[in-house]
mmCIF file with all atom_site columns, C-alpha atoms in Angstrom:
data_model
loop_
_atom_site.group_PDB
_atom_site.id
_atom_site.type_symbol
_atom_site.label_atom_id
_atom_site.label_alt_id
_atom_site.label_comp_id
_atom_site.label_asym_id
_atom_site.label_entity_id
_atom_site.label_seq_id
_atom_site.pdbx_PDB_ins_code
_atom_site.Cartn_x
_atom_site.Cartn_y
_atom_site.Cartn_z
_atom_site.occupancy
_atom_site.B_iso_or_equiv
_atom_site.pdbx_formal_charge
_atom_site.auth_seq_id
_atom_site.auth_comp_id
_atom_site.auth_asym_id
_atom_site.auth_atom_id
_atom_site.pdbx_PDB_model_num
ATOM 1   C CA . UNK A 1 1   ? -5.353  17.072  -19.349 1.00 79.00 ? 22  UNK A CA 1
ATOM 2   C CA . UNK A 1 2   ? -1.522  15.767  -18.311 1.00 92.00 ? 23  UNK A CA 1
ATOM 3   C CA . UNK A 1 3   ? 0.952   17.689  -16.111 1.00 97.00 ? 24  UNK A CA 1
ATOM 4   C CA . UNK A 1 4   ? 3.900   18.430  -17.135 1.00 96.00 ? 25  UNK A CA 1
ATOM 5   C CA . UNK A 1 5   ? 5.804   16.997  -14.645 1.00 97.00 ? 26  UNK A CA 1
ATOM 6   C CA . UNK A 1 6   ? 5.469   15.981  -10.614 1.00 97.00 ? 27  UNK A CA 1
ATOM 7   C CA . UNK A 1 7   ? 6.478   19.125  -9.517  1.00 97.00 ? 28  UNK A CA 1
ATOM 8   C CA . UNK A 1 8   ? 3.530   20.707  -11.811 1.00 98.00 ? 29  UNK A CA 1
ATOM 9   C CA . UNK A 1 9   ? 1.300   18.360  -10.031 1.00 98.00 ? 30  UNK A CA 1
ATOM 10  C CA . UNK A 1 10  ? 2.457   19.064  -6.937  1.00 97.00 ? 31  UNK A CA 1
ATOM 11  C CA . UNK A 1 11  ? 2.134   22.595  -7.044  1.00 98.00 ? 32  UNK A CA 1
ATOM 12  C CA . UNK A 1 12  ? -1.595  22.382  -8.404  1.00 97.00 ? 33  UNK A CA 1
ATOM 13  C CA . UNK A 1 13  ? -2.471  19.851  -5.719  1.00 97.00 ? 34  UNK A CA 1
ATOM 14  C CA . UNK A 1 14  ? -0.655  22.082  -3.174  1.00 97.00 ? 35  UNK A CA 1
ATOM 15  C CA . UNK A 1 15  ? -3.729  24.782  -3.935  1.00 97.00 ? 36  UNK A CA 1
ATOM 16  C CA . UNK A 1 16  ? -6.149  22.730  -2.962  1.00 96.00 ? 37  UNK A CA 1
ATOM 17  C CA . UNK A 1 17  ? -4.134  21.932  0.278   1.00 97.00 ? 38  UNK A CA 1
ATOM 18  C CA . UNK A 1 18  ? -3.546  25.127  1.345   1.00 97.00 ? 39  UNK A CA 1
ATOM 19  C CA . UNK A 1 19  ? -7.029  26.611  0.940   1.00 96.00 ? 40  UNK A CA 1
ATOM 20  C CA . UNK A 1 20  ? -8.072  23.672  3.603   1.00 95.00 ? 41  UNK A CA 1
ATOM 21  C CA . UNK A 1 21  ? -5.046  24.816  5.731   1.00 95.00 ? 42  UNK A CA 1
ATOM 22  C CA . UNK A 1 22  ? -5.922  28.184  5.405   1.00 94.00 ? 43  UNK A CA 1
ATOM 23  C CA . UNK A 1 23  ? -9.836  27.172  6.608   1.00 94.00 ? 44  UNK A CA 1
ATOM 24  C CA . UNK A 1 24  ? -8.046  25.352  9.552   1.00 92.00 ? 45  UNK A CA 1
ATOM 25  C CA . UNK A 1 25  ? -8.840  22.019  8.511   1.00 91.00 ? 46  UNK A CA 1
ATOM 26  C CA . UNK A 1 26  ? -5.473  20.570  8.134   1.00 93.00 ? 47  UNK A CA 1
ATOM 27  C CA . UNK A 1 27  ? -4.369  20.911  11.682  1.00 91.00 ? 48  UNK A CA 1
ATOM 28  C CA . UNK A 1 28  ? -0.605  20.741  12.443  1.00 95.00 ? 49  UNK A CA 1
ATOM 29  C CA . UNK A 1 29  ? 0.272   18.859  9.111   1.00 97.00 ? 50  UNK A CA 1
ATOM 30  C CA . UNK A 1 30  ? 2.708   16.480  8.034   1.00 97.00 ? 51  UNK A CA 1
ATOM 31  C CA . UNK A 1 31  ? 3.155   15.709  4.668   1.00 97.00 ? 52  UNK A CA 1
ATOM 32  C CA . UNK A 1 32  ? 4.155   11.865  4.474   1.00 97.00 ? 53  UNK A CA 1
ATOM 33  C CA . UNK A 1 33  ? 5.095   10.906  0.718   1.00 96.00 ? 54  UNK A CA 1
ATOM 34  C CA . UNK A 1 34  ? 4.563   7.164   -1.171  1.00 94.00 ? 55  UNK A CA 1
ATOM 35  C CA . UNK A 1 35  ? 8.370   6.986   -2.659  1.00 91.00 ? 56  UNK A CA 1
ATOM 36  C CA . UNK A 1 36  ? 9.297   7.175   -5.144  1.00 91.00 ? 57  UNK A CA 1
ATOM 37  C CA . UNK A 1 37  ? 7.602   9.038   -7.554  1.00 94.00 ? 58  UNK A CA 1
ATOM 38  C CA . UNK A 1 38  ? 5.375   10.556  -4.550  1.00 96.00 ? 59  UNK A CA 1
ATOM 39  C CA . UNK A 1 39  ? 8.013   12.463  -3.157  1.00 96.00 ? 60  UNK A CA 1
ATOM 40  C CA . UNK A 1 40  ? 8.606   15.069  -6.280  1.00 96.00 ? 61  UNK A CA 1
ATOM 41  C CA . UNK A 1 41  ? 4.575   15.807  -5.101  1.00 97.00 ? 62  UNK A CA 1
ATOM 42  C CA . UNK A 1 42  ? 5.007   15.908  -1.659  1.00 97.00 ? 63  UNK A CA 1
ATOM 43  C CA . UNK A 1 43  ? 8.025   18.331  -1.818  1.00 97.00 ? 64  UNK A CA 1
ATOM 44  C CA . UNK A 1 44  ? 5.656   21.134  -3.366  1.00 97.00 ? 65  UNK A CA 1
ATOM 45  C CA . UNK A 1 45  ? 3.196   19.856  -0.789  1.00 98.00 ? 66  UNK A CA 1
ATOM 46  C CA . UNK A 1 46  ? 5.184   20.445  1.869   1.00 97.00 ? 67  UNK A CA 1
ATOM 47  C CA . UNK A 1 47  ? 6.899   23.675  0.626   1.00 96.00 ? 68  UNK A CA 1
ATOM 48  C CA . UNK A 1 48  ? 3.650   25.478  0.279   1.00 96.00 ? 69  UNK A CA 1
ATOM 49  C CA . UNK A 1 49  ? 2.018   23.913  3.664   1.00 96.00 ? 70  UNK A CA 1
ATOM 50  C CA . UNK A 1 50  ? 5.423   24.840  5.089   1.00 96.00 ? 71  UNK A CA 1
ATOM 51  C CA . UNK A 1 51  ? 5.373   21.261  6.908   1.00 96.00 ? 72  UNK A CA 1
ATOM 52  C CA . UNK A 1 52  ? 7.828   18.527  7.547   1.00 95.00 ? 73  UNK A CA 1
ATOM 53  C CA . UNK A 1 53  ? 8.501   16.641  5.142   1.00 96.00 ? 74  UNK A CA 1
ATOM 54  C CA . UNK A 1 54  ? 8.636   12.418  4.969   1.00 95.00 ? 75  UNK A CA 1
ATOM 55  C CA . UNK A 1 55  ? 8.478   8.998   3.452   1.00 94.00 ? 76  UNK A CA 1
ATOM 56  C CA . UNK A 1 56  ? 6.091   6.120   3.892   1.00 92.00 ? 77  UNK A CA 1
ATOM 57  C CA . UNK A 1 57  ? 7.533   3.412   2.172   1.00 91.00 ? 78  UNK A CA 1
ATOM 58  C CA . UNK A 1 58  ? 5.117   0.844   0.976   1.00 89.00 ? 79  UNK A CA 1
ATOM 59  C CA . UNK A 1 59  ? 5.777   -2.153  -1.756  1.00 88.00 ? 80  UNK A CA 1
ATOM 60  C CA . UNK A 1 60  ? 3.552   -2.936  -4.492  1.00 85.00 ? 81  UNK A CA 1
ATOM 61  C CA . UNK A 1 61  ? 3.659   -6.443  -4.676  1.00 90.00 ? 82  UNK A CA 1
ATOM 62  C CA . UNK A 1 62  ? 3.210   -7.675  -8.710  1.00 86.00 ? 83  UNK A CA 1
ATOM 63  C CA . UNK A 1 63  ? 1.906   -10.708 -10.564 1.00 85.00 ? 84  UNK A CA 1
ATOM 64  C CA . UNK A 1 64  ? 4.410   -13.061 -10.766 1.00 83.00 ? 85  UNK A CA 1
ATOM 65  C CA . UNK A 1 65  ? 3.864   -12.997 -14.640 1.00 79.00 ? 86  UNK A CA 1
ATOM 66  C CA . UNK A 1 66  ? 3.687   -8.993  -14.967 1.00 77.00 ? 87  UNK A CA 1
ATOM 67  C CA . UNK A 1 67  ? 5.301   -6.786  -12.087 1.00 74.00 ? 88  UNK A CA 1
ATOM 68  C CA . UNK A 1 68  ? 3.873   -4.040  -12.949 1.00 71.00 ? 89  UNK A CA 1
ATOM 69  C CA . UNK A 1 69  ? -0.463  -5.263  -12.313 1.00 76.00 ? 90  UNK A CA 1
ATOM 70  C CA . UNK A 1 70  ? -0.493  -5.088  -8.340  1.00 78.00 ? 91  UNK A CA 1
ATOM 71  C CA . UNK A 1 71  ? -2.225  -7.466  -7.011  1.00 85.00 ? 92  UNK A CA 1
ATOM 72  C CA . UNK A 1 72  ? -1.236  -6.315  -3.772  1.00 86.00 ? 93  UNK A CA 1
ATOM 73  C CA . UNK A 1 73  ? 0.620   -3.975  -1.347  1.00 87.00 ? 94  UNK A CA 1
ATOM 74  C CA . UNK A 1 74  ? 2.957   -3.844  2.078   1.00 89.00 ? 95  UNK A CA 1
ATOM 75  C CA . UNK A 1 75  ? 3.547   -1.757  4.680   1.00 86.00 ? 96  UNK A CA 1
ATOM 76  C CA . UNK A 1 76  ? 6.035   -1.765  7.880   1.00 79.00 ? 97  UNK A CA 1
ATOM 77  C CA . UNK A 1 77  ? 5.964   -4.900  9.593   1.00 79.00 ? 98  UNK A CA 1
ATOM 78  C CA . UNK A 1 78  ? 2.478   -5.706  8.437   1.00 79.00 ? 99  UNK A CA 1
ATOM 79  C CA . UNK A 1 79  ? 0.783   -8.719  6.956   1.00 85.00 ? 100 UNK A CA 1
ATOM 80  C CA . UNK A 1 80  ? 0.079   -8.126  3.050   1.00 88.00 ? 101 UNK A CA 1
ATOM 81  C CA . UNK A 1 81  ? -3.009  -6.885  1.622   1.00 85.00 ? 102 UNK A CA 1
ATOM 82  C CA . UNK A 1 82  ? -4.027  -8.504  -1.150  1.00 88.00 ? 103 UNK A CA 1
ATOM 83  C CA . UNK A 1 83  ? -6.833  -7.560  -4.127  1.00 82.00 ? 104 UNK A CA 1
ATOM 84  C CA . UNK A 1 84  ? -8.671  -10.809 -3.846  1.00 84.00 ? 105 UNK A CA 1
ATOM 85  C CA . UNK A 1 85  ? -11.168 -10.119 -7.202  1.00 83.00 ? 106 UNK A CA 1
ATOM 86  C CA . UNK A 1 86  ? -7.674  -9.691  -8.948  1.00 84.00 ? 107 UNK A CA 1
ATOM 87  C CA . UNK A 1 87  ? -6.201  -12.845 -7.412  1.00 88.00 ? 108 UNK A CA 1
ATOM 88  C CA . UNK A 1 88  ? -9.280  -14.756 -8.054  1.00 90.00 ? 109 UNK A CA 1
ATOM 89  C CA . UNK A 1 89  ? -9.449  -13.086 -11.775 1.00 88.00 ? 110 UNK A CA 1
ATOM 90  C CA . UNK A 1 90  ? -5.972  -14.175 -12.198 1.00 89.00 ? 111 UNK A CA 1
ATOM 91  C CA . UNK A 1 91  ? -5.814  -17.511 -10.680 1.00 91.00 ? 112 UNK A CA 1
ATOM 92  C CA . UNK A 1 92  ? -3.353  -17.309 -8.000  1.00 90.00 ? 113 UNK A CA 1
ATOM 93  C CA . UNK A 1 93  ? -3.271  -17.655 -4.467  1.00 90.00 ? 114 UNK A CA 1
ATOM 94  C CA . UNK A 1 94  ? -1.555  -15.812 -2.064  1.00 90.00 ? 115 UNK A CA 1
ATOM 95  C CA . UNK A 1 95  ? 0.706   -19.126 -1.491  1.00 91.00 ? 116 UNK A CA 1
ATOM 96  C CA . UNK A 1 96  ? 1.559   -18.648 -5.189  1.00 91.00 ? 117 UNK A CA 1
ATOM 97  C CA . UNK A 1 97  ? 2.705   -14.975 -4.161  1.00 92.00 ? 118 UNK A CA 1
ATOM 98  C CA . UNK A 1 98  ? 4.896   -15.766 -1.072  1.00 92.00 ? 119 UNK A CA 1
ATOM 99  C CA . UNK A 1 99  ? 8.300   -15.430 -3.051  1.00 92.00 ? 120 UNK A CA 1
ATOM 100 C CA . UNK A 1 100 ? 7.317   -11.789 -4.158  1.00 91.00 ? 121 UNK A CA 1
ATOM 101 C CA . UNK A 1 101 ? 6.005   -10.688 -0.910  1.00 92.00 ? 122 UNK A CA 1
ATOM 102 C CA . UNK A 1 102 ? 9.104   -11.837 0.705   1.00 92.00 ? 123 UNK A CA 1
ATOM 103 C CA . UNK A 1 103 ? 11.184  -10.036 -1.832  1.00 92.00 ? 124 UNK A CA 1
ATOM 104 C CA . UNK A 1 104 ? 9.292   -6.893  -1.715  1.00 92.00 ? 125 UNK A CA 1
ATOM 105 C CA . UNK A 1 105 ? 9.545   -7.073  2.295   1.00 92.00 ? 126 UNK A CA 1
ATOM 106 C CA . UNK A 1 106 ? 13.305  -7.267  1.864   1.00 93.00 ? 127 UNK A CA 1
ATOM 107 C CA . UNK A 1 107 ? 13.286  -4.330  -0.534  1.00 92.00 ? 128 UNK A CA 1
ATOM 108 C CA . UNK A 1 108 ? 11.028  -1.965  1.853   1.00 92.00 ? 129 UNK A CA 1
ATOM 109 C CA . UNK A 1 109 ? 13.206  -2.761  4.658   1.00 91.00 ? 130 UNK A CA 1
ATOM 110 C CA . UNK A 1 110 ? 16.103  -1.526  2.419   1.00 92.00 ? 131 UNK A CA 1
ATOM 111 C CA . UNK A 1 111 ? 14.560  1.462   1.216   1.00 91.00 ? 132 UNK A CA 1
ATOM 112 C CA . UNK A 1 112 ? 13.438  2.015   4.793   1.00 90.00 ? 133 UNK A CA 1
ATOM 113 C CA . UNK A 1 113 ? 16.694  1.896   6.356   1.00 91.00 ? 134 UNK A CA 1
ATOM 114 C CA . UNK A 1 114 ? 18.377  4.002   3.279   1.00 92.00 ? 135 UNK A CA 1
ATOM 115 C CA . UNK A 1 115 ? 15.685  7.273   3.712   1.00 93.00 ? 136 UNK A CA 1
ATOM 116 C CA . UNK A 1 116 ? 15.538  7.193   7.290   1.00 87.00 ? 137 UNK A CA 1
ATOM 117 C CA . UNK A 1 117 ? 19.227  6.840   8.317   1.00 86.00 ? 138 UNK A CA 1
ATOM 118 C CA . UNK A 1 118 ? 18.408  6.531   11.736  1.00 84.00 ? 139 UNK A CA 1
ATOM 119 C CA . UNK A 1 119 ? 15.521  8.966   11.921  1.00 87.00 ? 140 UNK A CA 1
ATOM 120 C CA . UNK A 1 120 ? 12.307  7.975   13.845  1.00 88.00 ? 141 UNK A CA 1
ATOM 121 C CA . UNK A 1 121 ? 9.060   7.861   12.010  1.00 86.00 ? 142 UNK A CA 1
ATOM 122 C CA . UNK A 1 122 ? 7.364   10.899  12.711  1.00 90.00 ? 143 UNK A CA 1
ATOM 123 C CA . UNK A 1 123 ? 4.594   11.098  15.606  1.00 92.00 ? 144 UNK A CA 1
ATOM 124 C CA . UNK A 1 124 ? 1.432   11.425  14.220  1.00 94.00 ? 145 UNK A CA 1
ATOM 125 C CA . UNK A 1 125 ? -1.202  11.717  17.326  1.00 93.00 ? 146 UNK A CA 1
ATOM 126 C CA . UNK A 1 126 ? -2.733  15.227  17.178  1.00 92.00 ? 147 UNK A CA 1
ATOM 127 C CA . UNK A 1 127 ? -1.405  15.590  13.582  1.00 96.00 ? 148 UNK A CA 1
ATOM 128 C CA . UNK A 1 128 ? -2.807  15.811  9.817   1.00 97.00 ? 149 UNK A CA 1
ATOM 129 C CA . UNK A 1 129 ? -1.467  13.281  7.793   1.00 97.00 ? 150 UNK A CA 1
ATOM 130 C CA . UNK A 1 130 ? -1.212  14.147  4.229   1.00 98.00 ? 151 UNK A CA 1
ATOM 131 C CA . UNK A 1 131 ? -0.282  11.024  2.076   1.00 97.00 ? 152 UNK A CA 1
ATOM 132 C CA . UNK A 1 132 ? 0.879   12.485  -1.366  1.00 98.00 ? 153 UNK A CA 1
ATOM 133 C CA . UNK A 1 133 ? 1.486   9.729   -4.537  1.00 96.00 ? 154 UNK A CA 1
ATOM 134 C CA . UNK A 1 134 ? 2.041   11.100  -8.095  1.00 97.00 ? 155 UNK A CA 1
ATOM 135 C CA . UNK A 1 135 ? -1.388  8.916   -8.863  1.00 96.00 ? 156 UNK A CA 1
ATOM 136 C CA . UNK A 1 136 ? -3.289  6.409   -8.328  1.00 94.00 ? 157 UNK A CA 1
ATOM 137 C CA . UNK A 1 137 ? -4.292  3.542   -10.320 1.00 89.00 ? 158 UNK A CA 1
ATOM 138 C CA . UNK A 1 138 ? -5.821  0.149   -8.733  1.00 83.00 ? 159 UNK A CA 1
ATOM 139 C CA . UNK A 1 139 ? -5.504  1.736   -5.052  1.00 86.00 ? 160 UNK A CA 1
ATOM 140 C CA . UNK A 1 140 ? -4.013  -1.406  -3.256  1.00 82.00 ? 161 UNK A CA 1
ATOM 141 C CA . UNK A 1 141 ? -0.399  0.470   -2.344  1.00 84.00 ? 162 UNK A CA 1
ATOM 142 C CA . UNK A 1 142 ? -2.557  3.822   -1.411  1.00 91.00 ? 163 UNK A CA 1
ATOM 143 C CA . UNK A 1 143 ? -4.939  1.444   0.683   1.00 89.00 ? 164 UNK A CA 1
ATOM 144 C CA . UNK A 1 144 ? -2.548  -0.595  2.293   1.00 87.00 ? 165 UNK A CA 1
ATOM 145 C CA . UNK A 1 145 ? -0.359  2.925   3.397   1.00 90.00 ? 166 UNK A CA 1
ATOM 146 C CA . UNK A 1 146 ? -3.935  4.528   5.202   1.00 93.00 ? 167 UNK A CA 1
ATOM 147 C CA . UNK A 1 147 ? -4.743  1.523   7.114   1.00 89.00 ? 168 UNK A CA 1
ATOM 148 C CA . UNK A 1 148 ? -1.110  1.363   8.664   1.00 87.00 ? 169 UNK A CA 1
ATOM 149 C CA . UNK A 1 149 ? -1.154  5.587   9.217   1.00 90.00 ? 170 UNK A CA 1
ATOM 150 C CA . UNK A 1 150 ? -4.669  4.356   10.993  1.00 90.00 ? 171 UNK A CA 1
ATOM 151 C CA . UNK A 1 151 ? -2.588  2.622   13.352  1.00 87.00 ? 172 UNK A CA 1
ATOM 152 C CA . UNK A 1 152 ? -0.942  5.626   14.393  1.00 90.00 ? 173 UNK A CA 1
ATOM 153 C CA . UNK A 1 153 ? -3.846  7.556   15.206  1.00 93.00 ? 174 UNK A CA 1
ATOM 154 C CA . UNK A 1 154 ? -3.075  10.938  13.417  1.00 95.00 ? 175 UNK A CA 1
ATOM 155 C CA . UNK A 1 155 ? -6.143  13.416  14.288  1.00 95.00 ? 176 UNK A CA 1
ATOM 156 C CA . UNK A 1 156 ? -6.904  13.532  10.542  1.00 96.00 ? 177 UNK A CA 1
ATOM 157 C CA . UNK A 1 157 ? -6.034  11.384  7.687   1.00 97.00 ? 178 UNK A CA 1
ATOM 158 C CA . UNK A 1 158 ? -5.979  12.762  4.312   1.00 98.00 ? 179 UNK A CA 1
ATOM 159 C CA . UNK A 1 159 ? -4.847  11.326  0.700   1.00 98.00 ? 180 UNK A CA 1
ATOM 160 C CA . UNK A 1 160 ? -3.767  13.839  -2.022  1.00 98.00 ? 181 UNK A CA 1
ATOM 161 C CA . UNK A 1 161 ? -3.005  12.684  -5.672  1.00 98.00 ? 182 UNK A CA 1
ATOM 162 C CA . UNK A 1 162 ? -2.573  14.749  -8.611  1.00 98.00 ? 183 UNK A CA 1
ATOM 163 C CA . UNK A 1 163 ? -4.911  12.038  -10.471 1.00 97.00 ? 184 UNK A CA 1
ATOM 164 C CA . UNK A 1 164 ? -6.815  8.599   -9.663  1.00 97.00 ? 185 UNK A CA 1
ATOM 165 C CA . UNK A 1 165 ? -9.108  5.791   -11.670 1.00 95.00 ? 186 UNK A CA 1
ATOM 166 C CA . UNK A 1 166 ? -12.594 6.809   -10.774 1.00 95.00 ? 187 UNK A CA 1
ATOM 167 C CA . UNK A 1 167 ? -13.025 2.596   -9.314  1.00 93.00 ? 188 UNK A CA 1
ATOM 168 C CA . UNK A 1 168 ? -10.048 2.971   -7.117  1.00 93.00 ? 189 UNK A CA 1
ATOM 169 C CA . UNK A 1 169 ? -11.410 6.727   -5.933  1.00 95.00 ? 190 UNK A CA 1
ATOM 170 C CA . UNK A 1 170 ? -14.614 5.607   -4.722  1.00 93.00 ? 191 UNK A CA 1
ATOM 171 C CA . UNK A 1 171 ? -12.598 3.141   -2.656  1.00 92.00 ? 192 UNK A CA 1
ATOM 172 C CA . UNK A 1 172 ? -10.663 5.035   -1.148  1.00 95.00 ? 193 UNK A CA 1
ATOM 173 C CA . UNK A 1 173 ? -13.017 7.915   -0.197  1.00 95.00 ? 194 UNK A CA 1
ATOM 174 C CA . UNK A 1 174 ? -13.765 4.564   2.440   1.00 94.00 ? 195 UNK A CA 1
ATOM 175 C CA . UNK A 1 175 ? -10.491 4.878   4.024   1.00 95.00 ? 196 UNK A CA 1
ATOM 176 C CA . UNK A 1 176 ? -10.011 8.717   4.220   1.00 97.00 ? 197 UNK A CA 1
ATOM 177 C CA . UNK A 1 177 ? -11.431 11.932  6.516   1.00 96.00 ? 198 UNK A CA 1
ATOM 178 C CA . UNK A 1 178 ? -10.450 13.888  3.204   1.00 96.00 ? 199 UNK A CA 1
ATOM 179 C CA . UNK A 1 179 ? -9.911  12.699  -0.419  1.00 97.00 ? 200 UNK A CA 1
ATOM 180 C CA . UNK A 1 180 ? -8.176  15.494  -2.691  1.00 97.00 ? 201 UNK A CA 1
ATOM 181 C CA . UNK A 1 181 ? -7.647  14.224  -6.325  1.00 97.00 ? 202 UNK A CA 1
ATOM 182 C CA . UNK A 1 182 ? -7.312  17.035  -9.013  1.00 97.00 ? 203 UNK A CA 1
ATOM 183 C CA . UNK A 1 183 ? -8.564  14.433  -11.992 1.00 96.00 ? 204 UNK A CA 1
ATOM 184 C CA . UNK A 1 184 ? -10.590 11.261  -12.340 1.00 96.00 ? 205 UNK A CA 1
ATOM 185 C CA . UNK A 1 185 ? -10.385 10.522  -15.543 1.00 95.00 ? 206 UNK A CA 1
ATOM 186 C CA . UNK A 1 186 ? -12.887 8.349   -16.966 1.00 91.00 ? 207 UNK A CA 1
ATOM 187 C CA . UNK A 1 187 ? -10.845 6.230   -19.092 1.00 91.00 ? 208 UNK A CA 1
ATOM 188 C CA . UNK A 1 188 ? -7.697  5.299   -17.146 1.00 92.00 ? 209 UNK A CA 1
ATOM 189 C CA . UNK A 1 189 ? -4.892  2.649   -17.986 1.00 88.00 ? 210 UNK A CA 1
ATOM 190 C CA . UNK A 1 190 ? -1.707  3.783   -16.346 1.00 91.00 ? 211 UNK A CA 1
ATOM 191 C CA . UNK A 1 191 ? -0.792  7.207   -13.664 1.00 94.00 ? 212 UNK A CA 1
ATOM 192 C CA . UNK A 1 192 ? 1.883   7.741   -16.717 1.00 94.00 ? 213 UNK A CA 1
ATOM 193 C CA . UNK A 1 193 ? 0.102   8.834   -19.280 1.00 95.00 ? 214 UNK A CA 1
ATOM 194 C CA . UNK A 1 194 ? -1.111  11.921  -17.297 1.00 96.00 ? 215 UNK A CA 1
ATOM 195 C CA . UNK A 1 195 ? 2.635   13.242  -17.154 1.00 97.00 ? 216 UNK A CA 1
ATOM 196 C CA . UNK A 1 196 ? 4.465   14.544  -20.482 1.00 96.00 ? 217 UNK A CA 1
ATOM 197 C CA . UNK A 1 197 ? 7.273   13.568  -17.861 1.00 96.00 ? 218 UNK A CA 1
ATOM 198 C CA . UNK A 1 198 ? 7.040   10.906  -15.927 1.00 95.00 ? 219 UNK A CA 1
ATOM 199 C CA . UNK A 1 199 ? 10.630  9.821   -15.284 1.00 94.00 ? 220 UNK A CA 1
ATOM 200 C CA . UNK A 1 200 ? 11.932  7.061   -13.018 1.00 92.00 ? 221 UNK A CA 1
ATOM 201 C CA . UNK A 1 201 ? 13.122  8.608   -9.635  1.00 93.00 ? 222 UNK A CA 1
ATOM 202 C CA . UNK A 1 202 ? 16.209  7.628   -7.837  1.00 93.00 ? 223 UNK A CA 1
ATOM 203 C CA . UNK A 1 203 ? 16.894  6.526   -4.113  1.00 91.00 ? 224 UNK A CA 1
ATOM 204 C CA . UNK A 1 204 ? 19.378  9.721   -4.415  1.00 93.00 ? 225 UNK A CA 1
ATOM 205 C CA . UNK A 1 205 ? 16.819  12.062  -5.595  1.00 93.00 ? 226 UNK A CA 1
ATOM 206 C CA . UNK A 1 206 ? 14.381  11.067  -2.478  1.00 94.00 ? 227 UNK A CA 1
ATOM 207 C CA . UNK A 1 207 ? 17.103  11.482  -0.109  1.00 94.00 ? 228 UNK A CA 1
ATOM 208 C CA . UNK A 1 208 ? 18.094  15.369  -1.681  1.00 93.00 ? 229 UNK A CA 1
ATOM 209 C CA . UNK A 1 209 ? 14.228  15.986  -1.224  1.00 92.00 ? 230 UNK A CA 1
ATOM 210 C CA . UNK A 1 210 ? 14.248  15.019  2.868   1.00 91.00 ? 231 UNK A CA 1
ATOM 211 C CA . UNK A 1 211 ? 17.413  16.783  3.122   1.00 88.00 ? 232 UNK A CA 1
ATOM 212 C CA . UNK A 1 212 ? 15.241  19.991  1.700   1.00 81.00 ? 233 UNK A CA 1
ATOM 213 C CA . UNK A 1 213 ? 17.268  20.626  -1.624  1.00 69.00 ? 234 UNK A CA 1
#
């Protein structure tokens, strides 16, 4: 099983989605996307649930010796939450991760400020909240984005991903009212190798998906 691109996955998800909508479980939705690579999802998402569309920005923050293994995730103005198995696994502290969470804050306030241009965060009371990524693979960022939506009291809080490592599902069933994943494959290294294309997105091609194009 891979799709062959986000949009693919969005569109398959965006079954699943609407046959809840259409049972009148997803009440007054909003369809809030992980950028970057969430937001080619979400814009199917959003098309087919005919609901605004927006951005949650959350960091990832990285070991210091390999970027790309979170050990960690941000959110808004919020403390860090950190995977403490993987810190203790890996010998750090989160003293030893200060630089990168400070550099990571700097970047989600950038991002922030570039996708919003002035727009409010959307209100969530009395809303679904549908948080779309293109997958999901340790669960920190995905965990640390629910628990600041929980803040916000939306009326129901679901997660939607195309594909997640069975660990990091069961997880995050914890922190859900609704947990849609099309695949859980059993052996899982990376979201990538689900996607024949799974291209870097741009800050330019988030913005053209707000804007609706």
């Amino acid at each position: 099983m891979r799709f062959r691109d986000r949009a693919e996955a969005g569109r398959e998800l965006a079954e699943q989605l609407r046959i809840r909508h259409d049972k009148g479980i997803l009440v007054h939705p909003v369809v809030l996307a992980l950028p970057r690579g969430g937001v080619a999802v979400a814009r199917e998402i959003s098309r087919v649930l005919q609901a605004p569309l927006d951005v949650l920005v959350v960091r990832k923050i990285g070991a210091p010796f390999h970027e790309e293994f979170g050990v960690g995730a941000l959110a808004g103005d919020g403390p860090p939450l950190f995977d403490e198995q993987s810190l203790f696994r890996l010998g750090l502290s989160e003293a030893d991760l200060a630089p990168v969470v400070e550099r990571e804050r700097q970047e989600l306030r950038r991002r922030e400020e570039r996708y919003r241009q002035g727009r409010p965060a959307p209100e969530l009371r009395g809303r679904t909240a549908v948080i779309v990524d293109d997958g999901v693979a340790t669960g920190s960022t995905a965990r640390v984005a629910l628990r600041a939506l929980r803040h916000q009291h939306p009326e129901h809080l679901v997660l939607a991903v195309p594909v997640c490592a069975p660990e990091a599902a069961e997880e995050l069933r914890r922190e859900v009212d609704d947990f849609v994943c099309l695949h859980q494959p059993r052996l899982f290294s990376s979201v990538g190798e689900w996607y024949e294309d799974f291209g870097q997105l741009t800050d330019a091609d988030v913005l053209e998906a707000l804007r609706g194009e």
